[in-house]
mmCIF file of C-alpha atoms in Angstrom:
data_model
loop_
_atom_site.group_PDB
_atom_site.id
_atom_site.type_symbol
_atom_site.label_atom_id
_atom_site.label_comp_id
_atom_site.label_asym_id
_atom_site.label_seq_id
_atom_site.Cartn_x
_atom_site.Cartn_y
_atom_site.Cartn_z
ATOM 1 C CA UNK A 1 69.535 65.091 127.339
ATOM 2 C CA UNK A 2 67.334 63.233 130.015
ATOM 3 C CA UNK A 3 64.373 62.737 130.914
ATOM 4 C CA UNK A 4 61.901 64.855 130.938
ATOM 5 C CA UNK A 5 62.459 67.151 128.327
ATOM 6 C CA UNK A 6 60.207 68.909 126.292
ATOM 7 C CA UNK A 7 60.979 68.964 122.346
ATOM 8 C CA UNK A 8 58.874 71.477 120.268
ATOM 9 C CA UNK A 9 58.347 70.759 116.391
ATOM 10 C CA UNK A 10 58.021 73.372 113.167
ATOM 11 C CA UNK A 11 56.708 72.160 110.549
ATOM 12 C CA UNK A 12 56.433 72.938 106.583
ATOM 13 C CA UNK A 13 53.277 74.088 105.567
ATOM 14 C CA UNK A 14 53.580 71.472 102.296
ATOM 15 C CA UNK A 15 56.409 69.255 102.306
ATOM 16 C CA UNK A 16 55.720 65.864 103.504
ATOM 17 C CA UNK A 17 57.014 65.568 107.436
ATOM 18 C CA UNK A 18 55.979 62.007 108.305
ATOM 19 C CA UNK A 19 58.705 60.123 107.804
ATOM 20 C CA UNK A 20 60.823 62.490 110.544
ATOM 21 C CA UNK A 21 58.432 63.198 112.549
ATOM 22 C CA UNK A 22 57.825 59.349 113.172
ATOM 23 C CA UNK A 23 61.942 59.189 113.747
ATOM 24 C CA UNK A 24 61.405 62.355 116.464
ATOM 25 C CA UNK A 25 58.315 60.745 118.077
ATOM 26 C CA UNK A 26 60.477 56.900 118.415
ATOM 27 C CA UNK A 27 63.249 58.788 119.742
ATOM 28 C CA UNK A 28 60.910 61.212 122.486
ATOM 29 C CA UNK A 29 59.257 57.358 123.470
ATOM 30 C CA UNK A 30 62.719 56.042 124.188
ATOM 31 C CA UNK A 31 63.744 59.173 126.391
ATOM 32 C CA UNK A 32 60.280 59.600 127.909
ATOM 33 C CA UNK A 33 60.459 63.402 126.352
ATOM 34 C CA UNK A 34 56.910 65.232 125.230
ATOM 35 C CA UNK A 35 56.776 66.637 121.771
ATOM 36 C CA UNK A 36 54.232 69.510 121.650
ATOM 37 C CA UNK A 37 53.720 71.655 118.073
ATOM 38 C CA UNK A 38 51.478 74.527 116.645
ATOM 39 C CA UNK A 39 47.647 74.320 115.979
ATOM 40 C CA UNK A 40 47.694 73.741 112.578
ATOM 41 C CA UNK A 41 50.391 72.138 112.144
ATOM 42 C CA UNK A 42 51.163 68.935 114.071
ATOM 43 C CA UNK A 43 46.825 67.912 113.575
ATOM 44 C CA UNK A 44 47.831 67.759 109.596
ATOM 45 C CA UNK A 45 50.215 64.944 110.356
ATOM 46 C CA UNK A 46 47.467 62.972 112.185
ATOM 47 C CA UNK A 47 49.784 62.394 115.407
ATOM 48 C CA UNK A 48 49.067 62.333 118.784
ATOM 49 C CA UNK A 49 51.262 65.588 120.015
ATOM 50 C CA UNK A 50 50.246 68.688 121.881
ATOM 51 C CA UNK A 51 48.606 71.507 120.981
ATOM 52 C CA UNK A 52 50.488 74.892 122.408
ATOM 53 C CA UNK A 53 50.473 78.334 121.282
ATOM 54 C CA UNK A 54 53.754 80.185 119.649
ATOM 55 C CA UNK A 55 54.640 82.112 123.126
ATOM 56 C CA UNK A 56 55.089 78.521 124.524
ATOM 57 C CA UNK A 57 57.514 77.390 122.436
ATOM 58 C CA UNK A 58 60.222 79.489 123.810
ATOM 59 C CA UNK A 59 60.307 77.588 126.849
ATOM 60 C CA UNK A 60 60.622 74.259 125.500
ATOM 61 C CA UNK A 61 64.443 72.491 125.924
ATOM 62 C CA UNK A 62 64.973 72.163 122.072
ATOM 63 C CA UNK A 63 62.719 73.147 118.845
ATOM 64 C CA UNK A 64 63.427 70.801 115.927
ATOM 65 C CA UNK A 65 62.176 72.748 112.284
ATOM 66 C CA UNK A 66 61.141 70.115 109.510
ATOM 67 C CA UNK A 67 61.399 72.046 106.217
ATOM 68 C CA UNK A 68 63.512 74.365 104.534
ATOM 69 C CA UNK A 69 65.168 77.648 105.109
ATOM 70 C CA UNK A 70 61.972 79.652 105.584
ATOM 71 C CA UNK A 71 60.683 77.151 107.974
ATOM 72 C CA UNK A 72 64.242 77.355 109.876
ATOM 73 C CA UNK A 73 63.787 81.481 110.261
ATOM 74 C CA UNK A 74 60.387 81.179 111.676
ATOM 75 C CA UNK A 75 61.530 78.527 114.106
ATOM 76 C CA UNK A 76 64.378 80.839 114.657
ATOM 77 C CA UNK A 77 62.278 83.659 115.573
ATOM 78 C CA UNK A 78 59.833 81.389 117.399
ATOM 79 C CA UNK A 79 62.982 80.478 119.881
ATOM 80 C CA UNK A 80 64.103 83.875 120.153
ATOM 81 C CA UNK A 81 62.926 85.410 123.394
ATOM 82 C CA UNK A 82 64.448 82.447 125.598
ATOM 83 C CA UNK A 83 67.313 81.404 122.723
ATOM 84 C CA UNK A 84 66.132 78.051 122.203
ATOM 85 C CA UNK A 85 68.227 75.950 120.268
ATOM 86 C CA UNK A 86 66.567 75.089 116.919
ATOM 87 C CA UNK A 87 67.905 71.959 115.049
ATOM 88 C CA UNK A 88 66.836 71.921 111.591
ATOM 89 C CA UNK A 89 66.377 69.151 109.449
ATOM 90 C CA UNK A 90 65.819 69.649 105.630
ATOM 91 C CA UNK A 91 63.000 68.472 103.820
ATOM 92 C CA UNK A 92 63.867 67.186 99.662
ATOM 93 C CA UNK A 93 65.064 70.588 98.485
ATOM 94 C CA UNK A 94 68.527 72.673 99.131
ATOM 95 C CA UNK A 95 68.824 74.095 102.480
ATOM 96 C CA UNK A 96 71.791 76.459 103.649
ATOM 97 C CA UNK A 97 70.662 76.450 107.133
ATOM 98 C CA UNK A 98 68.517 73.149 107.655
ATOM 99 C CA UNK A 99 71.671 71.113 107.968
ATOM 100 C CA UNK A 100 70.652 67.417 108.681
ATOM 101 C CA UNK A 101 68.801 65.583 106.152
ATOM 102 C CA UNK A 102 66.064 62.984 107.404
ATOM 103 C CA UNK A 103 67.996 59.850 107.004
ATOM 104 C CA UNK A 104 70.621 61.480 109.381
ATOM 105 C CA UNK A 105 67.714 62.869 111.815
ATOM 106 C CA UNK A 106 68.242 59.536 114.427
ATOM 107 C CA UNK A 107 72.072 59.797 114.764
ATOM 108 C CA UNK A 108 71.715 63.553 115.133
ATOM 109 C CA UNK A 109 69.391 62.738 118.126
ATOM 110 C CA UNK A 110 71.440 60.722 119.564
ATOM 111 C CA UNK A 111 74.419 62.686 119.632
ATOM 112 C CA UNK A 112 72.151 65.362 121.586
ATOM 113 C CA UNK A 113 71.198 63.019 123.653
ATOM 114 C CA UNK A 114 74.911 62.021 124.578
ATOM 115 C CA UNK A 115 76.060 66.102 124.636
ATOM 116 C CA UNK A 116 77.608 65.922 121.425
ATOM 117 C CA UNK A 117 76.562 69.444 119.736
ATOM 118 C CA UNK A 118 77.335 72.055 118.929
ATOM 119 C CA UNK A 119 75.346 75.344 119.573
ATOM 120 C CA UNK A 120 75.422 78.314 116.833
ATOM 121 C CA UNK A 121 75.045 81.835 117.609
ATOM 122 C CA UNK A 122 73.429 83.565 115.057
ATOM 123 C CA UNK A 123 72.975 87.319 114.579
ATOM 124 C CA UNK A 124 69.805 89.163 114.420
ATOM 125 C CA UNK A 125 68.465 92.349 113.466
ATOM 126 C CA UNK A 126 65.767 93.975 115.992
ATOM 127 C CA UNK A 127 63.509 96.817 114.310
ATOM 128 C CA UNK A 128 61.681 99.100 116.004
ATOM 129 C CA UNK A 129 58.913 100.944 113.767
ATOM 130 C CA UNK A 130 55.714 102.873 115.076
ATOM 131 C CA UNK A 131 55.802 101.522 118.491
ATOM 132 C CA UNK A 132 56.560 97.876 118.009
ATOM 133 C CA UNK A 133 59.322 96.142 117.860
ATOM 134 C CA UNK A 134 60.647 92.700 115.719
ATOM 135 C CA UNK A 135 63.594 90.651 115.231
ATOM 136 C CA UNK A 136 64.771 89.389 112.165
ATOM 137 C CA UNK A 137 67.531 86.542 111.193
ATOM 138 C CA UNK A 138 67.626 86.892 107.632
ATOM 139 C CA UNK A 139 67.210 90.417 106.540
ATOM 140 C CA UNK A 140 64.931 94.371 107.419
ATOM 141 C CA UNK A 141 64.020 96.052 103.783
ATOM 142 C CA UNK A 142 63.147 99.836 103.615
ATOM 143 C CA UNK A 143 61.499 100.451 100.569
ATOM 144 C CA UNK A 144 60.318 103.799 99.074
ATOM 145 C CA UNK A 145 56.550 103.163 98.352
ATOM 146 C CA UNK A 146 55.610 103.187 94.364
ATOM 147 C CA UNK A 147 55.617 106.858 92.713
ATOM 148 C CA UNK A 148 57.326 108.718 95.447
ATOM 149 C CA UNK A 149 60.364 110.152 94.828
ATOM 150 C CA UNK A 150 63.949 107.745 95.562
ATOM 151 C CA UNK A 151 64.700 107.809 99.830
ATOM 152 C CA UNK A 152 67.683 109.614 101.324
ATOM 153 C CA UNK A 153 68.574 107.367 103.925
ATOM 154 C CA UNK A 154 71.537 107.805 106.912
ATOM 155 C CA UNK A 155 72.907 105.162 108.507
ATOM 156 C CA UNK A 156 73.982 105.915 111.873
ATOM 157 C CA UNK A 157 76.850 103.784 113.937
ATOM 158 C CA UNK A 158 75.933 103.755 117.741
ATOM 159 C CA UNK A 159 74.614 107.390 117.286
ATOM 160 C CA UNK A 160 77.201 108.609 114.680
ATOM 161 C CA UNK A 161 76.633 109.414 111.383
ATOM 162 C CA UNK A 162 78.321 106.553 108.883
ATOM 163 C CA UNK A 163 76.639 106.824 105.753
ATOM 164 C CA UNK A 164 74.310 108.461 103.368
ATOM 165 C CA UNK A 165 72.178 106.553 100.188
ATOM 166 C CA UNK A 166 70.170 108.083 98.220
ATOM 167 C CA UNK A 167 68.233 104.569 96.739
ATOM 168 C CA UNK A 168 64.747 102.477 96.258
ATOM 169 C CA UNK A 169 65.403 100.402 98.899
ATOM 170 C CA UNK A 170 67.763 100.093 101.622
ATOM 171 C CA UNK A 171 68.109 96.155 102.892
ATOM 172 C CA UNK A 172 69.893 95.367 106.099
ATOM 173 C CA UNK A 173 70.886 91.845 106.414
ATOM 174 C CA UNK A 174 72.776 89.641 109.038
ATOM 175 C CA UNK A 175 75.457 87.443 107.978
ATOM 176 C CA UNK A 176 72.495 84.704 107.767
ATOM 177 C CA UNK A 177 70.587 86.812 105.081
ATOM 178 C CA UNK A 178 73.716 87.361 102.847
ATOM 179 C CA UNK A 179 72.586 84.841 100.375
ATOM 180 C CA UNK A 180 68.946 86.125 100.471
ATOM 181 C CA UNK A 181 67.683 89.990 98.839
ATOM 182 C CA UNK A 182 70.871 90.948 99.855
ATOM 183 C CA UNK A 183 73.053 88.903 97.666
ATOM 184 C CA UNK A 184 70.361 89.795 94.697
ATOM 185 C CA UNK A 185 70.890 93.474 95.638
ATOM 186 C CA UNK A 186 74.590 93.222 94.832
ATOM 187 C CA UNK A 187 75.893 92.064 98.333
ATOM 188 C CA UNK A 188 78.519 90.143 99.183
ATOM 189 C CA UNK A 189 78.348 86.445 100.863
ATOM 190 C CA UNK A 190 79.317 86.450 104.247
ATOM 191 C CA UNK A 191 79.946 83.157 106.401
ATOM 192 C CA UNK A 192 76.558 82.870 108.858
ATOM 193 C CA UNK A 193 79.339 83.126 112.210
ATOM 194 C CA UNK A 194 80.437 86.226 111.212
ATOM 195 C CA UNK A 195 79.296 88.911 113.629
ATOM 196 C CA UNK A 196 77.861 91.643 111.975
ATOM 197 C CA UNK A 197 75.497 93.551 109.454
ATOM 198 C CA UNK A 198 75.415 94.302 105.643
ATOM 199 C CA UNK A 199 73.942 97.600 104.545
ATOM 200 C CA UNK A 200 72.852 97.383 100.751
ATOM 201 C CA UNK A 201 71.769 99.917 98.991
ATOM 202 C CA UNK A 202 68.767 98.874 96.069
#
């Protein structure tokens, strides 16, 4: 990276996100980059970083996420309509896809800086319902509503019939989401660069 660039931050609701964000905002001074975040969000930490709204972030040069996995999707989905890259760094619990931890958050900045990375593709799921339209990285659940009778559901393949359940619930999840309400509906684990989607009936 050069100069320049603008670096958008995610940040936990809860956890505590000083300690990186101080090691992001060092780093931005060095490279003359501007950090901008969410209302909300970055005036909780008491720093001195931009206000912008959630369509802005897509146009940003790289979104860093500072929590855990849930943190990680929405950052995901926040980067989605440009492809942003999203570098996530893991906040004191177990995180499958917040890969660096803090203490490793100023080497892994410095390797982007020098054009050391490595980019990830990851699949998504887009749903269209009632007229609008969302993307998901983890996993889409269709769930029979309480009392009504169990859904027959057909899963179609590029417009041909594949399948037919007959099931509370019908969750499709990317190779992401395997470990999520898939895996707890009786899915199998699937490695997150695998390209394609689970279909598990509940």
């Amino acid at each position: 990276m050069h100069s320049s660039k603008r670096i958008g931050l995610v940040l936990h609701p809860r956890r505590d996100s000083r300690e990186a964000v101080q090691a992001i905002m060092d780093w931005a001074y060095r490279h003359d980059a501007s950090l901008v975040g969410l209302p909300g969000e970055v005036d909780r930490i008491g720093c001195d970083i931009q206000e912008v709204e959630p369509d802005e972030l897509s146009g940003l040069d790289l979104l860093i996420s500072l929590g855990g996995d849930g943190t990680m999707l929405r950052a995901l989905r926040l980067s989605q309509p440009t492809g942003v890259p999203v570098l996530g760094v893991n906040l004191g619990r177990l995180g499958f896809l917040a890969e660096i931890d803090v203490p490793e958050l100023p080497d892994a900045l410095a390797e982007i800086d020098a054009g050391q990375l490595t980019v990830e593709s990851r699949v998504a799921v887009q749903v269209e319902f009632d007229g609008a339209t969302a993307y998901a990285f983890n996993d889409v659940a269709v769930v029979r509503h309480p009392g009504q009778p169990v859904a027959a559901v057909e899963v179609k393949v590029e417009g041909q019939p594949f399948v037919r359940y007959a099931a509370d619930a019908i969750v499709v999840a990317t190779p992401t989401g395997s470990t999520a309400y898939s895996f707890s509906a009786g899915g199998p684990i699937v490695s997150p660069r695998a390209e394609g989607l689970l279909v598990i009936p509940v």
